[in-house]
Short mmCIF file of C-alpha atoms in Angstrom, two decimals:
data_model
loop_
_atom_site.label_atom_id
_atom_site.label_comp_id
_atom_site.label_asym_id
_atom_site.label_seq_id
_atom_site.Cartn_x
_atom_site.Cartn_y
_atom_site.Cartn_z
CA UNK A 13 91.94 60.37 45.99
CA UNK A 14 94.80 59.78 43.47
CA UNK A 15 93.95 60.31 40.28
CA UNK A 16 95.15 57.15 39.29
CA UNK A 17 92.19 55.86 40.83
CA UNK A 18 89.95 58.46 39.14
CA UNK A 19 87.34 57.10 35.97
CA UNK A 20 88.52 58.07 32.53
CA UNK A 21 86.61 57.25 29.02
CA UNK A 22 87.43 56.94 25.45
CA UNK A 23 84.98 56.21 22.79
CA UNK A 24 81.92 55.57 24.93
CA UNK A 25 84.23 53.09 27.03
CA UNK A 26 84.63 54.34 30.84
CA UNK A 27 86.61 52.56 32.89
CA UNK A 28 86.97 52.91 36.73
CA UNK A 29 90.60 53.52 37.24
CA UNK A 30 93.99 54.29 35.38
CA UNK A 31 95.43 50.99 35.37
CA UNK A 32 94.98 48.34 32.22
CA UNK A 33 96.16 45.34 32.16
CA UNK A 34 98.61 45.09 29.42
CA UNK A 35 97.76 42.36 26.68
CA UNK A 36 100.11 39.07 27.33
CA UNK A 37 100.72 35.53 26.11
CA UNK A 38 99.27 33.29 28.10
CA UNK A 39 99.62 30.14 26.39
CA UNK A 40 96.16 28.84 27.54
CA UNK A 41 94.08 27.94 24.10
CA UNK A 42 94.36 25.03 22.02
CA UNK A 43 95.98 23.88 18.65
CA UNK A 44 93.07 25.71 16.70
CA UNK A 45 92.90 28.85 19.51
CA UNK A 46 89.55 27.64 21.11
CA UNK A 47 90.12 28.76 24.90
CA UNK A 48 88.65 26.91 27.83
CA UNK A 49 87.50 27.31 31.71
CA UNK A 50 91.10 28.25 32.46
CA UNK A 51 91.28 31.05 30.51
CA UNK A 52 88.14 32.81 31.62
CA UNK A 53 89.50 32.36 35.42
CA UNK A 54 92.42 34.51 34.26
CA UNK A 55 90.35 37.08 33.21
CA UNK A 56 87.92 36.87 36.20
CA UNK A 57 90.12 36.70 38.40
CA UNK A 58 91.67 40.40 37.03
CA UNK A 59 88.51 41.52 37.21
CA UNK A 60 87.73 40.72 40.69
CA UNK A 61 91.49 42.69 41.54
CA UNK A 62 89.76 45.93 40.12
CA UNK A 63 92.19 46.05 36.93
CA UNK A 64 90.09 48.82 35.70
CA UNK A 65 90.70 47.39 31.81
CA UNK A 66 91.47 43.97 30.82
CA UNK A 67 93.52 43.37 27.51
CA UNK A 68 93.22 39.61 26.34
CA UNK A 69 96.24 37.86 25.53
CA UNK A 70 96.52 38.61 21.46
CA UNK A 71 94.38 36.28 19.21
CA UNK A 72 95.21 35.74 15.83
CA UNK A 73 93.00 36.58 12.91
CA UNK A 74 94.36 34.47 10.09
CA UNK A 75 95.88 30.90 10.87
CA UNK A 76 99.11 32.12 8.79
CA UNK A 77 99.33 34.94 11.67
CA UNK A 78 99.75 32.31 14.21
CA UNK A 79 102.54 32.47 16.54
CA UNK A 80 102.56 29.57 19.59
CA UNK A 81 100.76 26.40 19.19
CA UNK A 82 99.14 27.89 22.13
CA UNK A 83 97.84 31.21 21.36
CA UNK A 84 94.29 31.94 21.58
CA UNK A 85 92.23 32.40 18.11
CA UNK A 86 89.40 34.84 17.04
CA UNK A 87 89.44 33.77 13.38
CA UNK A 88 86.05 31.68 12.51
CA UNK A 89 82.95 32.17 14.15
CA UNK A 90 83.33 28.88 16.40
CA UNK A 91 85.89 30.27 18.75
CA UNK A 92 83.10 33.29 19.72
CA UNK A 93 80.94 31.14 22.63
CA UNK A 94 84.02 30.46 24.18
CA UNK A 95 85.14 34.15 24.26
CA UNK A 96 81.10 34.68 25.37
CA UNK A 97 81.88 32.86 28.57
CA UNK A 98 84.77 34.99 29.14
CA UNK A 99 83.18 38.47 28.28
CA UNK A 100 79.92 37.29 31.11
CA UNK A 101 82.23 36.48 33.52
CA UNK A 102 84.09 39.96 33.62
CA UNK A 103 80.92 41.59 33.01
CA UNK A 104 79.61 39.83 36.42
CA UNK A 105 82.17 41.27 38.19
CA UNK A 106 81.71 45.18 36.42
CA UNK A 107 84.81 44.65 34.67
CA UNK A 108 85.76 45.60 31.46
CA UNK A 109 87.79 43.36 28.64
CA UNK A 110 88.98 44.19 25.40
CA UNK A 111 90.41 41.75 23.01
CA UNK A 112 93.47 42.10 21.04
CA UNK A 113 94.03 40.70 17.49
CA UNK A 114 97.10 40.08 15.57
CA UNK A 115 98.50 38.63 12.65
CA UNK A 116 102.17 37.32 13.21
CA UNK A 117 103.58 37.82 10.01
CA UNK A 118 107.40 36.63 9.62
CA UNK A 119 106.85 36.65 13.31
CA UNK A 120 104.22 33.39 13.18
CA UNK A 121 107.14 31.06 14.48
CA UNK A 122 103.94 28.06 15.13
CA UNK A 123 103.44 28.37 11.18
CA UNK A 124 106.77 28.52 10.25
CA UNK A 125 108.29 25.53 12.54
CA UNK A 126 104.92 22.94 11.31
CA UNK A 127 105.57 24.14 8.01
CA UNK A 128 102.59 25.99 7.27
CA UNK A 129 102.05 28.93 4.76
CA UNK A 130 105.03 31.18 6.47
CA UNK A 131 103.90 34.71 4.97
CA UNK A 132 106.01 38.01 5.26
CA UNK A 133 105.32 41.41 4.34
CA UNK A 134 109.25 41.32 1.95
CA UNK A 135 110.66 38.29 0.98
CA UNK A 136 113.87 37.11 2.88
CA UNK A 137 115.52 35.00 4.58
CA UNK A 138 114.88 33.42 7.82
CA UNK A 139 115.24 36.82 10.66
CA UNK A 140 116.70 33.69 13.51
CA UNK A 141 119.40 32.80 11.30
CA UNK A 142 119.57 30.76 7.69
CA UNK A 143 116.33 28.51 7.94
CA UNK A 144 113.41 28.70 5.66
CA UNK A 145 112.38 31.81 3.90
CA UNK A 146 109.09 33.31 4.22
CA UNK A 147 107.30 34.16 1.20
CA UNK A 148 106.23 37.40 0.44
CA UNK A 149 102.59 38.44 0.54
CA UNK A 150 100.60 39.08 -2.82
CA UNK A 151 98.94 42.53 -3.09
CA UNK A 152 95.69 40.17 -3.07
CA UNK A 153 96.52 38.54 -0.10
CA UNK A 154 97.22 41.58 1.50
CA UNK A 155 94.04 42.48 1.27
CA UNK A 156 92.74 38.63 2.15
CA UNK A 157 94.42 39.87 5.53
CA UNK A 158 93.33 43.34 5.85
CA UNK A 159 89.14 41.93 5.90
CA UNK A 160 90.25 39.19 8.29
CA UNK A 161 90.88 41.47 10.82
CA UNK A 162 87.53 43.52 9.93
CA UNK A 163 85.64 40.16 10.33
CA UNK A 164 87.52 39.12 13.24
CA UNK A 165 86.75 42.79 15.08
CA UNK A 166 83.08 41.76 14.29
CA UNK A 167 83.27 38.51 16.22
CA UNK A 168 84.94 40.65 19.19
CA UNK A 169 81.77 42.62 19.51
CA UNK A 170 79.61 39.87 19.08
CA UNK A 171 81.35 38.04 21.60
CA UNK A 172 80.37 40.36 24.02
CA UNK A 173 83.42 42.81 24.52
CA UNK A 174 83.86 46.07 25.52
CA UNK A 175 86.65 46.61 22.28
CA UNK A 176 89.19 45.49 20.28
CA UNK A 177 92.71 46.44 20.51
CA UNK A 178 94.91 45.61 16.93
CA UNK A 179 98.66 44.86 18.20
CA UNK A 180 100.35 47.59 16.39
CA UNK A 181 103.73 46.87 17.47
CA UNK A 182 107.00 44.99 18.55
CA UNK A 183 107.82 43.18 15.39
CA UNK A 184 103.95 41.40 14.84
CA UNK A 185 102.73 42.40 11.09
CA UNK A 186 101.69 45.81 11.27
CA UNK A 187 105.06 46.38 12.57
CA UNK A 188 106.41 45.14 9.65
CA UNK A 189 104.30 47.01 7.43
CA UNK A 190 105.18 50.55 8.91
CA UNK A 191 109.17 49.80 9.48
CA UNK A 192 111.49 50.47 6.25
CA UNK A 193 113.53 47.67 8.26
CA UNK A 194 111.21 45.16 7.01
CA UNK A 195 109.01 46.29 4.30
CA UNK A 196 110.67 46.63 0.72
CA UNK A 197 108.10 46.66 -1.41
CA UNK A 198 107.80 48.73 -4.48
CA UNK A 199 104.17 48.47 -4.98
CA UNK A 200 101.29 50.84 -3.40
CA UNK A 201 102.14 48.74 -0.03
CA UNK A 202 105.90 49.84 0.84
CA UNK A 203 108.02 52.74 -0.11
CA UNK A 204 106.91 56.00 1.46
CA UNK A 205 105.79 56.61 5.09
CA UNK A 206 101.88 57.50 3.42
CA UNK A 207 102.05 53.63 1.67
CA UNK A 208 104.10 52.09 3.97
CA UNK A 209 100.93 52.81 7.25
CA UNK A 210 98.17 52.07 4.54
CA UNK A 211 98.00 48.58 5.94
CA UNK A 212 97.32 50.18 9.53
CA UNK A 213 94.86 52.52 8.00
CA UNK A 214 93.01 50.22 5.65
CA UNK A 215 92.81 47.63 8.41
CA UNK A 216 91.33 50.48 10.68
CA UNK A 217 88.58 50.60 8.04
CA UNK A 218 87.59 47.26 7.62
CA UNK A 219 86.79 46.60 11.29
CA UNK A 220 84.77 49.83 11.51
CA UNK A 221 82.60 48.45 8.66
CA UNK A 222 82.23 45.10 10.38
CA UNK A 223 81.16 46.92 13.88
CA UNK A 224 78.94 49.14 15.53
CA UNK A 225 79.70 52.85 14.65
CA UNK A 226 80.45 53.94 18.22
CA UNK A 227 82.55 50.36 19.00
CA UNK A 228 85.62 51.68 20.45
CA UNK A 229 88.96 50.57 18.16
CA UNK A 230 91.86 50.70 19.80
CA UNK A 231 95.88 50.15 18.58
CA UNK A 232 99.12 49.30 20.37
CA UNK A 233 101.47 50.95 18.53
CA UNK A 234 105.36 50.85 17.92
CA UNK A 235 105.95 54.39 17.43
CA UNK A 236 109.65 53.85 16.51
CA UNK A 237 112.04 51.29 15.98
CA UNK A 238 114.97 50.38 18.41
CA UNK A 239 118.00 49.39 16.49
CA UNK A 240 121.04 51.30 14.34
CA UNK A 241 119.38 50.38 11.37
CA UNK A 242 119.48 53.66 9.33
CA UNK A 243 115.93 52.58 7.46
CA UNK A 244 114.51 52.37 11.35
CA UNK A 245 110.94 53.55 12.08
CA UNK A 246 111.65 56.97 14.05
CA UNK A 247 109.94 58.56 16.31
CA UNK A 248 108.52 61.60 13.84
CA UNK A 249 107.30 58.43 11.34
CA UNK A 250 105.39 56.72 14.56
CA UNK A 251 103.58 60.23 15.62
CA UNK A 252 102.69 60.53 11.70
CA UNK A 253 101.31 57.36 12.02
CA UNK A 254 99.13 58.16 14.95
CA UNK A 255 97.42 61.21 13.38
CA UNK A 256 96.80 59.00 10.74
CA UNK A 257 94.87 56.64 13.13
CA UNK A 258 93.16 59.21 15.12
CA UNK A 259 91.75 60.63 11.45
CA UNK A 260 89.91 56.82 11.45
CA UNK A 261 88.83 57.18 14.68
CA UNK A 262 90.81 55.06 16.64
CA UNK A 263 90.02 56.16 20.43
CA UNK A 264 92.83 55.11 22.34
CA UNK A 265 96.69 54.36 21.14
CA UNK A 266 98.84 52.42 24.04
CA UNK A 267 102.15 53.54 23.33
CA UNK A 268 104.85 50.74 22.93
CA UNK A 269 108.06 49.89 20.58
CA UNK A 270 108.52 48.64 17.26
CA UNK A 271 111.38 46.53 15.99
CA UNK A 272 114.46 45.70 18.85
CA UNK A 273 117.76 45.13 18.02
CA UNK A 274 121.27 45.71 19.21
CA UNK A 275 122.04 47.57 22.02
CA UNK A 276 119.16 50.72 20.89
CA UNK A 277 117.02 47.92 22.75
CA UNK A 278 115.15 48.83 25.34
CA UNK A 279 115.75 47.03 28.73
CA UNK A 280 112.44 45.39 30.47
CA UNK A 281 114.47 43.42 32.71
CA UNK A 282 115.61 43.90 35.93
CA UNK A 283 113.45 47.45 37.32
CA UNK A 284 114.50 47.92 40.52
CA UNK A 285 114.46 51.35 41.03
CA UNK A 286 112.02 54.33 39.56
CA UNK A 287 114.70 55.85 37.45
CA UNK A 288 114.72 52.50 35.23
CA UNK A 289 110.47 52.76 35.67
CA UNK A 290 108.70 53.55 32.31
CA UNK A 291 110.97 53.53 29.94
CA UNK A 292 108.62 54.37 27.18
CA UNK A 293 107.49 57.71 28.52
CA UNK A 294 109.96 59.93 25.84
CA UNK A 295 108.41 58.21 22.81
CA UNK A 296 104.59 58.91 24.86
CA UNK A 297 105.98 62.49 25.31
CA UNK A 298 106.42 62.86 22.02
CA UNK A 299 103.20 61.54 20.95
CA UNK A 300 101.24 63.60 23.04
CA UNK A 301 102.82 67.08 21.74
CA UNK A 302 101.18 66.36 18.80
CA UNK A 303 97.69 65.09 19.76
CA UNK A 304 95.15 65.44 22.35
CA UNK A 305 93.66 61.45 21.84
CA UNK A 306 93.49 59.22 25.06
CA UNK A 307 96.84 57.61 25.31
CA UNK A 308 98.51 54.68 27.70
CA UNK A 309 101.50 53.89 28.00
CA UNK A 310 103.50 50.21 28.72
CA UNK A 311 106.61 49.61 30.10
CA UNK A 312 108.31 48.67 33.50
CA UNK A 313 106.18 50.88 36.17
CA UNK A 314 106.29 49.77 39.27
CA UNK A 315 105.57 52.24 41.92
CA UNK A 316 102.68 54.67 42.49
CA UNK A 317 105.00 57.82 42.69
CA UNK A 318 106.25 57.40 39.10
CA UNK A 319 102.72 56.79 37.69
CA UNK A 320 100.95 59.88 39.14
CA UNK A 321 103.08 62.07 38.18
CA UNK A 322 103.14 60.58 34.63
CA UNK A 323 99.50 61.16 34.32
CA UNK A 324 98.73 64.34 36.44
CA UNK A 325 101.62 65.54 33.39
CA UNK A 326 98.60 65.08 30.90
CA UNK A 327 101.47 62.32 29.23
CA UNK A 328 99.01 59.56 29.28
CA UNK A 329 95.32 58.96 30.31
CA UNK A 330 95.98 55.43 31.28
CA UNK A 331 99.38 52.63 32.34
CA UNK A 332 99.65 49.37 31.56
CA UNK A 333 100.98 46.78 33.56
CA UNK A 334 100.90 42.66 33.25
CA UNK A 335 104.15 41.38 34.90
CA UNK A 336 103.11 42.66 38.44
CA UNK A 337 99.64 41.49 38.57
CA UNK A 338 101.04 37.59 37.70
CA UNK A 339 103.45 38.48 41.48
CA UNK A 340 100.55 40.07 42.86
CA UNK A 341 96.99 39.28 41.63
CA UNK A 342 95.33 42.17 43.99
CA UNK A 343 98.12 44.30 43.45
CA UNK A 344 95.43 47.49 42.16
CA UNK A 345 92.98 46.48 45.21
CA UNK A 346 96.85 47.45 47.51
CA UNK A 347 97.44 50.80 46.18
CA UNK A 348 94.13 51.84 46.38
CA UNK A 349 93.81 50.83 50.26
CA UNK A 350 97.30 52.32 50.77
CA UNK A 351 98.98 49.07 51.71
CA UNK A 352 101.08 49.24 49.38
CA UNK A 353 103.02 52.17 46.95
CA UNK A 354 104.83 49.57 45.08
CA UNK A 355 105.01 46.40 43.45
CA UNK A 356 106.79 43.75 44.13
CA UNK A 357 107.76 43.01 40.64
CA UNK A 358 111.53 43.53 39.33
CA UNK A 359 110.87 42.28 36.04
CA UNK A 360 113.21 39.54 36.45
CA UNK A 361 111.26 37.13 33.37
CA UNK A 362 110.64 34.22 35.11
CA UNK A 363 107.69 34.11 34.47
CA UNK A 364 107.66 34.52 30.71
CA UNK A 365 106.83 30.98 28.94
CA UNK A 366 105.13 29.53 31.76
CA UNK A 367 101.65 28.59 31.45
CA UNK A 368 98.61 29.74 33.90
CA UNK A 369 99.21 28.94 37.50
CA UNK A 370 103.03 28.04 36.01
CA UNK A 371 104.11 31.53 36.07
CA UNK A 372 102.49 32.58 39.61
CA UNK A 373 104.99 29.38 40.92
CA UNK A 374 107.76 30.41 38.89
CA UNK A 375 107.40 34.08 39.80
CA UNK A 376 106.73 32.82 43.64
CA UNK A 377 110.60 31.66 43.30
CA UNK A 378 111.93 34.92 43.47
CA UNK A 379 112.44 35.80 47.15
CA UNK A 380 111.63 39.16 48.82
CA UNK A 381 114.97 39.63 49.23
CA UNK A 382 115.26 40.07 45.18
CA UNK A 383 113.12 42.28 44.99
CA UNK A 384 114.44 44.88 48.03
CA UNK A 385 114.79 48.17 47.77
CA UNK A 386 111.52 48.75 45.90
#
């Protein structure tokens, strides 16, 4: 058997194969983030494709964090039946879900276009262009933030999950905090590398109060910046940052980007052949010479070939996919009956924006002749 279809565990979480399914948007919940039967079909319907860990679509924690009218919400105690329904459901099927959490930050685009309490971790202007300015967080309100997330980690459990994963990277506030790019603050928040992750760390702390001690925590994390920005997050900052996290006994890091701009970005579009497949791994490979922590990694893999040797490497313990599993719900269920050694998937974004069954039809579009030579 490949070991990509092998068990692995972190914390006291086993799941039954390599594969997660990488937290997405998918535009399903309502004004206030209470989710409905639609959304717990999604998930079901992973679970029944033997995606051996589900990653909810992020949830925001603080209704200044949120980011689409759309986007699904974890932060009163009302939205946990809903998330109950969802957690039964997967747990029917011997699947296992994790939610992830998130708080927008300059990056809450729903608060700042309805004119809500637009929040950012520096003052300045408008990142899109010269619209409204965000304000910049008090060290109070920081810290408003930082037990939001604990409290919203303890309706995750209670809700019925098997973990929560913080979103730890591309651009979302925690991003912010840890890139010099963003944060300019003079105060115990900003400055040095050791303040600058405090908000990662303290935030670590706060849900582990609010949970059970063996709960599993988990982070997506931008380990470095992608721009020409000389104050970028690098790659030596993001592995500081994950023995930082490991020390509060985070269990699993999924290893992703931080800030993109300019042409440092990295490309997600258009995979059609296994050199342009996981184009993460150096920043993983970097990560894992200094740690021994269960890591995944994210980022354009598409065929079985490039994934097993990834993890028979010892890179990563897990890979995270979302984009192929819209194309091809049973696309795990395939590679593990040898039908198939690759997905269909070329990454070519139609689907992104489109609601539930919206981006199966979209993605649908794109012929088999697009997606040749795969």
């Amino acid at each position: 058997m490949s070991i990509l279809f092998e068990p692995v565990t972190f914390g006291n979480l086993e799941i039954k194969n390599r594969f997660m399914r990488s937290a997405t948007y998918y535009a399903l919940a309502d004004d206030d983030g209470f989710i409905g039967d639609e959304s717990v079909a999604l998930m079901e319907n992973l679970a029944s494709s033997d995606v051996g860990l589900i990653i909810t679509g992020y949830a925001y924690i603080q209704k200044n964090g949120q980011c689409f009218a759309d986007m699904n919400g974890i932060y009163k105690d009302g939205h946990i039946p809903g998330f109950q329904k969802m957690t039964g459901a997967v747990h029917d099927l011997d699947g296992k879900i994790v939610m992830q959490i998130a708080h927008g930050g300059v990056n809450a685009t729903h608060v700042a276009q309805t004119g809500g309490d637009w929040v950012a971790v520096s003052a300045g202007k408008d990142p899109s262009g010269d619209g409204p300015k965000p304000r910049e967080l008090t060290a109070e309100e920081i810290e408003t933030i930082i037990d939001a997330f604990g409290q919203a980690a303890g309706r995750v459990q209670e809700a019925g999950f098997d973990g929560v994963q913080i979103h730890g990277a591309h651009g979302y506030l925690v991003t912010q905090f840890l890139s010099p790019q963003t944060n300019h603050r003079e105060d115990k928040w900003g400055g040095s590398l050791e303040n600058r992750m405090r908000f990662a760390v303290e935030t670590c702390r706060a849900m582990r109060s609010q949970v059970d001690d063996d709960f599993p925590i988990m982070i997506k994390l931008g380990c470095r910046d992608y721009s020409q920005s000389d104050d970028r997050l690098t790659i030596e900052d993001g592995v500081a940052v994950v023995k930082a996290l490991e020390a509060e006994g985070v269990c699993h890091i999924e290893i992703s980007h931080g800030i993109v701009a300019g042409p440092e970005g990295k490309n997600s579009r258009g995979i059609t052949t296994p050199e342009q497949e996981a184009y993460m791994l150096p920043d993983a490979q970097a990560v894992r010479s200094a740690t021994d922590m269960p890591l995944g990694l994210v980022g354009g893999m598409r065929s079985l070939a490039v994934m097993e040797d990834i993890v028979q490497s010892g890179t990563v313990d897990t890979l995270s996919l979302c984009r192929p599993l819209i194309r091809e719900p049973d696309l795990i269920k395939q590679w593990a009956t040898g039908r198939s050694t690759s997905a269909d998937c070329i990454s070519c974004g139609r689907c992104f924006g489109q609601k539930g069954d919206r981006a199966v039809i979209m993605c649908s579009q794109v012929t088999s002749e697009d997606s040749k030579g795969r």
